[in-house]
Amino acid sequence: MDKIVVTGGLGFIGSHTVVELQNSGYHVVIIDDLSNSTEKVLEGITSITGKTPIFEKLDLKNKTAVKAFFVKHNDVKGVIHFAASKAVGESIIEPLLYYENNVSTLVYVLSELRKLPAVSFIFSSSCTVYGQADALPITEHAPIKIPESPYGNTKQIGEEIIRDTCKVVPALKAIALRYFNPVGAHKSIEIGELPIGVPQNLVPFITQTGIGLRKELSVFGDDYPTHDGTCIRDYIHVVDLAKAHVIAMARLLQGKNKSNFEIFNLGTGKGTSVLEVVKSFERVSGKELNYKIVGRREGDIVSAYADTNKANNELGWKTTLSLDDAMFSAWKWEQKIRATE
Ligand code: WQD
């Protein structure tokens, strides 16, 4: 069984990807510093797959520890790199934290992988690199814009670091996956998005409002040039997203990649407004959501949704789960974690 190392593997997307990797027969080793997760997630993964992945608590900012890890695991065949800070607003206040945690750590990991015989590398990137795209849906050829935040910049820089490294390290091949908006939870409700602190993202804020933890959802603006005035995004179910990682890893391991560094957008291809997400929640929960329209949020773009042709045609992957599936699972997850508090 090929050994795959998943950095940030106890996080939201990481844990769902570990489940799909294990279900596909890979031997998974998780690295996580537990800064935005807990070891309890391991129990959730195990309850789904029946196999407990190896977990090593490791701060990737510790270059010596990263070196020791990959000396120990020198039989690794693939690495999926999720580990990063991801709060857009926080990155504006603390840019150096983001450049250290998202960029320096990538350099330390790649510096060790280049010493190994052959490694396949999957990078967690984001549609945020496109900013407000000039044309919709957004293809992988859309121009990279001036980043809206240091977080977004770390994704752009990350892709450039990987591209430049793959050029000089023939044994290293990589794919950057540009996620649109990941939402939802595993249908087993054993894993989901851990709510640490006040949620920045829309869906956890909706479910926390639905369960009564938050008084009401603030909808950040309804005066945008869209059909209902609220911003449009491409909300992709986290399980569909996780499956794409397994397919992308297999593409590299089987040598089906067409170049040493490839990029794919991962989305549903469908744009959904904030109010439509609210309606989806109300449909699947049977509850009316408390919300109020407030002013626009600084840095928000009007509309972003993916052109999915390249992922469909090259990876042979497309989403199968709907927004209602995602909202239903997110709601069930919210109810479960509040019941066990
Ligand atoms: C979605 C829409 C808000 C909260 C960010 C990152 C992206 C990725 C996903 C990491 C927007 C509106 C939100 C609320 C609201 N993160 N909203 N009230 O900003 O599209 O993307 O998170 O990879 O890289 O940029 O996601 O969920 O924050 O917002 O009205 O309380 O919901 O204005 O239109 P976003 P989001």
Coordinates of C-alpha atoms and ligand atoms in Angstrom, one line a residue:
M1 CA 0.0 0.0 0.0
D2 CA 1.5 3.4 -1.0
K3 CA 2.2 5.6 2.0
I4 CA 0.6 9.0 1.7
V5 CA 1.4 11.8 4.2
V6 CA -1.4 14.3 4.8
T7 CA -0.3 17.5 6.5
G8 CA -3.2 19.2 8.3
G9 CA -4.9 15.8 8.1
L10 CA -7.0 16.5 11.2
G11 CA -8.5 19.6 9.6
F12 CA -11.8 20.0 7.9
I13 CA -10.8 19.1 4.3
G14 CA -7.8 17.0 5.5
S15 CA -9.9 14.7 7.6
H16 CA -12.4 14.1 4.8
T17 CA -9.6 13.4 2.4
V18 CA -7.9 10.9 4.8
V19 CA -11.2 9.0 4.9
E20 CA -11.3 8.7 1.1
L21 CA -7.6 7.8 0.9
Q22 CA -8.1 5.0 3.4
N23 CA -11.2 3.8 1.6
S24 CA -9.0 3.7 -1.5
G25 CA -6.5 1.4 0.2
Y26 CA -3.7 3.9 0.9
H27 CA -1.6 3.8 4.1
V28 CA -2.1 7.3 5.6
V29 CA 0.2 9.2 7.9
I30 CA -1.2 12.4 9.3
I31 CA 0.9 15.4 10.4
D32 CA -1.0 18.1 12.3
D33 CA 0.0 20.7 14.9
L34 CA -3.5 20.7 16.4
S35 CA -3.6 24.5 16.2
N36 CA -7.0 24.3 14.6
S37 CA -8.1 20.8 15.3
T38 CA -8.2 18.1 17.9
E39 CA -7.0 14.4 18.2
K40 CA -10.7 13.5 18.6
V41 CA -11.0 13.8 14.8
L42 CA -8.9 10.6 14.6
E43 CA -11.7 8.8 16.4
G44 CA -14.2 10.1 13.8
I45 CA -12.0 8.9 10.9
T46 CA -11.5 5.5 12.5
S47 CA -15.3 5.1 13.1
I48 CA -15.9 5.6 9.4
T49 CA -13.1 3.6 7.9
G50 CA -12.3 1.1 10.7
K51 CA -8.6 2.0 10.4
T52 CA -6.7 4.5 12.6
P53 CA -4.2 6.5 10.5
I54 CA -0.8 7.0 12.0
F55 CA -0.8 10.5 13.6
E56 CA 2.3 12.5 14.4
K57 CA 1.9 15.9 16.1
L58 CA 4.4 18.1 14.3
D59 CA 4.8 21.8 13.9
L60 CA 6.0 22.3 10.3
K61 CA 7.6 25.6 11.3
N62 CA 10.2 23.4 13.1
K63 CA 12.6 22.7 10.2
T64 CA 14.6 20.1 12.1
A65 CA 11.5 18.2 13.0
V66 CA 10.3 18.2 9.4
K67 CA 13.7 16.8 8.3
A68 CA 13.6 14.1 10.9
F69 CA 10.0 13.2 9.9
F70 CA 10.9 12.6 6.3
V71 CA 14.1 10.7 7.1
K72 CA 11.8 8.4 9.2
H73 CA 9.1 8.2 6.5
N74 CA 11.5 8.1 3.5
D75 CA 9.2 5.5 1.9
V76 CA 6.5 8.1 1.4
K77 CA 5.0 8.0 -2.2
G78 CA 2.7 11.0 -2.0
V79 CA 2.1 14.1 0.1
I80 CA -1.1 16.1 0.3
H81 CA -0.4 19.5 1.9
F82 CA -3.3 21.0 3.7
A83 CA -1.5 22.5 6.7
A84 CA -1.9 26.3 6.6
S85 CA -3.7 29.1 8.4
K86 CA -6.8 30.1 6.4
A87 CA -8.6 33.0 8.0
V88 CA -8.7 35.8 5.5
G89 CA -9.4 38.5 8.0
E90 CA -6.8 37.3 10.5
S91 CA -4.2 37.3 7.7
I92 CA -4.7 41.0 7.2
I93 CA -4.0 41.7 10.8
E94 CA -1.2 39.2 11.2
P95 CA 0.5 38.9 7.8
L96 CA 3.9 37.6 9.1
L97 CA 2.2 34.7 10.9
Y98 CA 0.6 33.7 7.6
Y99 CA 3.9 34.0 5.6
E100 CA 5.7 32.0 8.2
N101 CA 3.0 29.3 8.7
N102 CA 1.9 29.0 5.0
V103 CA 5.1 29.7 3.1
S104 CA 8.1 28.8 5.2
T105 CA 6.5 25.4 6.1
L106 CA 6.0 24.7 2.4
V107 CA 9.6 25.4 1.7
Y108 CA 10.7 23.1 4.6
V109 CA 8.5 20.2 3.3
L110 CA 9.6 20.5 -0.3
S111 CA 13.3 20.7 0.8
E112 CA 12.9 17.3 2.3
L113 CA 10.8 15.8 -0.5
R114 CA 13.4 16.8 -3.1
K115 CA 15.9 14.4 -1.4
L116 CA 13.5 11.4 -1.9
P117 CA 13.5 9.1 -5.0
A118 CA 10.0 10.2 -6.3
V119 CA 7.2 12.0 -4.6
S120 CA 3.8 13.1 -5.8
F121 CA 2.6 16.3 -4.2
I122 CA -0.9 17.7 -4.0
F123 CA -1.2 21.4 -2.9
S124 CA -4.3 22.9 -1.3
S125 CA -4.8 26.1 -3.2
S126 CA -7.8 28.3 -3.5
C127 CA -10.0 30.2 -6.0
T128 CA -9.0 33.3 -4.0
V129 CA -6.0 33.5 -6.4
Y130 CA -8.4 34.8 -9.1
G131 CA -9.8 37.7 -7.0
Q132 CA -12.8 39.1 -8.9
A133 CA -12.3 37.2 -12.2
D134 CA -13.1 39.2 -15.4
A135 CA -15.0 36.3 -16.9
L136 CA -17.3 33.7 -15.4
P137 CA -17.3 30.8 -15.0
I138 CA -13.6 30.9 -14.0
T139 CA -11.1 28.7 -15.9
E140 CA -7.6 27.7 -14.8
H141 CA -6.3 30.2 -17.4
A142 CA -8.0 33.2 -15.8
P143 CA -5.4 35.8 -14.8
I144 CA -4.0 35.7 -11.3
K145 CA -5.1 39.0 -9.6
I146 CA -3.5 41.2 -7.0
P147 CA -4.3 39.2 -3.8
E148 CA -7.2 40.5 -1.6
S149 CA -5.3 39.3 1.5
P150 CA -2.0 37.9 2.7
Y151 CA -3.8 34.6 3.0
G152 CA -4.6 34.7 -0.7
N153 CA -1.1 35.8 -1.4
T154 CA 0.3 32.8 0.4
K155 CA -1.6 30.5 -2.0
Q156 CA -0.3 32.4 -5.0
I157 CA 3.3 32.3 -3.7
G158 CA 2.8 28.6 -2.8
E159 CA 1.9 27.7 -6.3
E160 CA 4.9 29.6 -7.7
I161 CA 7.3 27.9 -5.2
I162 CA 6.0 24.5 -6.3
R163 CA 6.2 25.3 -10.0
D164 CA 9.8 26.5 -9.7
T165 CA 10.8 23.5 -7.6
C166 CA 9.3 20.9 -9.9
K167 CA 11.2 22.5 -12.8
V168 CA 14.6 21.6 -11.2
V169 CA 13.6 18.4 -9.3
P170 CA 12.5 15.9 -12.0
A171 CA 11.5 13.3 -9.3
L172 CA 8.9 15.7 -7.9
K173 CA 5.6 16.1 -9.6
A174 CA 2.7 18.2 -8.3
I175 CA -0.9 19.3 -8.7
A176 CA -2.4 22.4 -7.2
L177 CA -6.1 22.1 -6.5
R178 CA -7.9 25.5 -6.4
Y179 CA -10.9 25.0 -4.2
F180 CA -14.0 27.1 -4.4
N181 CA -16.1 27.2 -1.2
P182 CA -15.9 23.9 0.7
V183 CA -19.0 23.1 2.8
G184 CA -20.9 20.3 4.5
A185 CA -19.8 17.2 6.5
H186 CA -19.4 13.4 6.0
K187 CA -22.8 11.7 5.8
S188 CA -21.9 9.6 8.9
I189 CA -21.7 12.9 10.9
E190 CA -18.5 11.5 12.5
I191 CA -16.4 14.3 11.0
G192 CA -17.2 17.8 9.9
E193 CA -16.1 21.4 10.2
L194 CA -14.8 22.0 13.7
P195 CA -16.2 25.4 15.0
I196 CA -13.2 26.9 16.7
G197 CA -14.0 30.6 17.6
V198 CA -16.5 32.8 15.8
P199 CA -17.0 31.4 12.3
Q200 CA -15.7 33.5 9.5
N201 CA -17.4 31.5 6.8
L202 CA -21.1 31.6 5.8
V203 CA -22.2 28.0 6.4
P204 CA -20.9 27.4 9.9
F205 CA -22.4 30.8 10.9
I206 CA -25.8 29.7 9.4
T207 CA -25.8 26.4 11.3
Q208 CA -24.7 28.1 14.6
T209 CA -27.6 30.6 14.1
G210 CA -30.0 27.7 13.4
I211 CA -29.0 25.9 16.6
G212 CA -29.3 29.2 18.6
L213 CA -25.7 29.7 19.3
R214 CA -25.7 33.0 17.3
K215 CA -28.6 35.5 17.5
E216 CA -28.8 36.1 13.8
L217 CA -26.9 35.8 10.6
S218 CA -25.6 39.1 9.2
V219 CA -25.8 39.0 5.4
F220 CA -23.0 41.2 4.2
G221 CA -24.7 43.3 1.6
D222 CA -27.7 42.9 -0.7
D223 CA -26.8 45.7 -3.1
Y224 CA -24.4 43.7 -5.4
P225 CA -25.1 43.4 -9.1
T226 CA -26.5 39.9 -8.8
H227 CA -30.0 38.5 -9.3
D228 CA -30.9 38.9 -5.6
G229 CA -28.3 41.5 -4.6
T230 CA -26.1 39.1 -2.5
C231 CA -22.7 37.7 -3.4
I232 CA -22.4 34.5 -5.5
R233 CA -20.0 31.6 -4.7
D234 CA -19.5 28.0 -5.8
Y235 CA -20.3 25.9 -2.7
I236 CA -18.7 22.4 -3.1
H237 CA -19.5 19.5 -0.8
V238 CA -16.4 18.6 1.2
V239 CA -16.7 14.9 0.3
D240 CA -16.7 15.7 -3.4
L241 CA -13.7 17.8 -2.8
A242 CA -11.9 15.0 -0.8
K243 CA -12.6 12.5 -3.6
A244 CA -10.9 14.8 -6.1
H245 CA -7.7 14.7 -4.0
V246 CA -7.6 10.9 -4.2
I247 CA -8.1 11.0 -8.0
A248 CA -5.4 13.7 -8.4
M249 CA -3.0 11.7 -6.3
A250 CA -3.6 8.5 -8.4
R251 CA -3.0 10.6 -11.5
L252 CA 0.4 11.4 -10.3
L253 CA 1.3 8.0 -8.9
Q254 CA 0.3 6.4 -12.1
G255 CA 2.2 8.9 -14.2
K256 CA -0.8 10.2 -16.0
N257 CA 0.1 13.8 -15.4
K258 CA 0.8 15.8 -18.6
S259 CA 3.4 18.0 -17.0
N260 CA 5.3 18.2 -13.7
F261 CA 3.0 20.9 -12.3
E262 CA -0.7 20.9 -13.1
I263 CA -3.6 23.1 -11.8
F264 CA -7.3 22.2 -11.5
N265 CA -10.3 24.2 -10.3
L266 CA -12.5 22.2 -8.0
G267 CA -16.1 23.5 -7.8
T268 CA -19.6 22.5 -8.9
G269 CA -19.7 25.0 -11.8
K270 CA -22.8 26.5 -10.3
G271 CA -23.0 29.9 -8.7
T272 CA -25.2 30.3 -5.6
S273 CA -26.1 33.5 -3.8
V274 CA -26.0 34.0 0.0
L275 CA -29.8 34.2 0.2
E276 CA -30.0 31.0 -1.8
V277 CA -27.8 29.2 0.7
V278 CA -30.0 30.5 3.5
K279 CA -33.1 29.1 1.6
S280 CA -31.3 25.8 1.3
F281 CA -30.7 25.7 5.0
E282 CA -34.4 26.5 5.7
R283 CA -35.4 23.7 3.3
V284 CA -33.3 21.0 4.8
S285 CA -33.8 22.0 8.4
G286 CA -37.4 23.0 8.3
K287 CA -36.4 26.0 10.4
E288 CA -36.7 29.7 9.5
L289 CA -33.3 31.4 9.8
N290 CA -32.9 34.7 11.6
Y291 CA -30.9 37.0 9.4
K292 CA -30.5 40.7 8.7
I293 CA -29.0 42.6 5.8
V294 CA -26.0 44.7 6.9
G295 CA -23.2 46.5 5.0
R296 CA -20.8 44.9 2.6
R297 CA -17.7 43.0 4.0
E298 CA -14.4 44.6 3.1
G299 CA -12.6 42.5 0.4
D300 CA -15.6 40.5 -0.7
I301 CA -15.8 39.8 -4.5
V302 CA -19.2 39.9 -6.2
S303 CA -19.2 36.5 -7.9
A304 CA -17.1 33.4 -8.3
Y305 CA -17.9 30.0 -9.7
A306 CA -15.8 27.4 -11.4
D307 CA -15.5 26.3 -15.0
T308 CA -15.2 22.6 -14.3
N309 CA -14.3 21.3 -17.8
K310 CA -10.6 20.7 -17.1
A311 CA -11.3 18.7 -13.9
N312 CA -14.2 16.8 -15.6
N313 CA -12.2 15.9 -18.7
E314 CA -8.6 15.5 -17.4
L315 CA -9.3 14.1 -13.9
G316 CA -12.5 12.4 -14.8
W317 CA -14.0 13.9 -11.7
K318 CA -17.1 15.9 -11.1
T319 CA -19.3 16.8 -8.1
T320 CA -22.2 14.4 -7.3
L321 CA -23.5 16.0 -4.1
S322 CA -25.9 19.0 -4.1
L323 CA -26.0 22.2 -2.0
D324 CA -29.0 20.7 -0.1
D325 CA -26.9 17.6 0.6
A326 CA -24.1 19.8 2.0
M327 CA -26.5 22.0 4.1
F328 CA -28.3 18.9 5.4
S329 CA -25.0 17.3 6.5
A330 CA -23.7 20.6 8.0
W331 CA -26.9 21.0 10.0
K332 CA -26.8 17.4 11.3
W333 CA -23.2 17.9 12.2
E334 CA -24.0 21.1 14.1
Q335 CA -26.8 19.3 16.0
K336 CA -24.4 16.4 16.9
I337 CA -21.6 18.5 18.2
R338 CA -23.9 20.7 20.3
A339 CA -25.6 17.6 21.7
T340 CA -22.3 16.2 22.9
E341 CA -21.0 19.5 24.4
Ligands
WQD1 C1 -19.2 33.5 1.4 C2 -20.2 34.6 1.2 C3 -19.8 36.6 2.3 C4 -20.3 35.1 6.4 C5 -13.3 32.4 1.9 C6 -11.8 32.4 1.5 C7 -11.6 31.2 0.6 C8 -12.0 30.0 1.3 C9 -13.4 30.1 1.7 C10 -10.1 29.1 2.5 C11 -19.6 36.0 1.0 C12 -21.1 36.0 2.9 C13 -20.2 35.2 5.0 C14 -21.4 35.8 7.1 C15 -22.2 36.6 5.0 N1 -11.2 29.8 2.5 N2 -21.2 35.9 4.3 N3 -22.3 36.5 6.3 O1 -15.2 34.8 1.5 O2 -16.1 33.4 -0.4 O3 -14.1 32.6 0.8 O4 -13.6 31.2 2.6 O5 -9.6 28.4 1.7 O6 -10.2 31.2 0.3 O7 -11.6 33.6 0.7 O8 -16.3 32.5 2.0 O9 -17.9 31.8 3.6 O10 -16.5 33.8 4.2 O11 -18.3 34.0 2.5 O12 -23.0 37.2 4.3 O13 -21.5 35.8 8.3 O14 -21.0 34.7 2.4 O15 -20.0 38.0 2.2 O16 -20.4 36.6 0.0 P1 -15.5 33.4 0.9 P2 -17.3 33.0 3.2

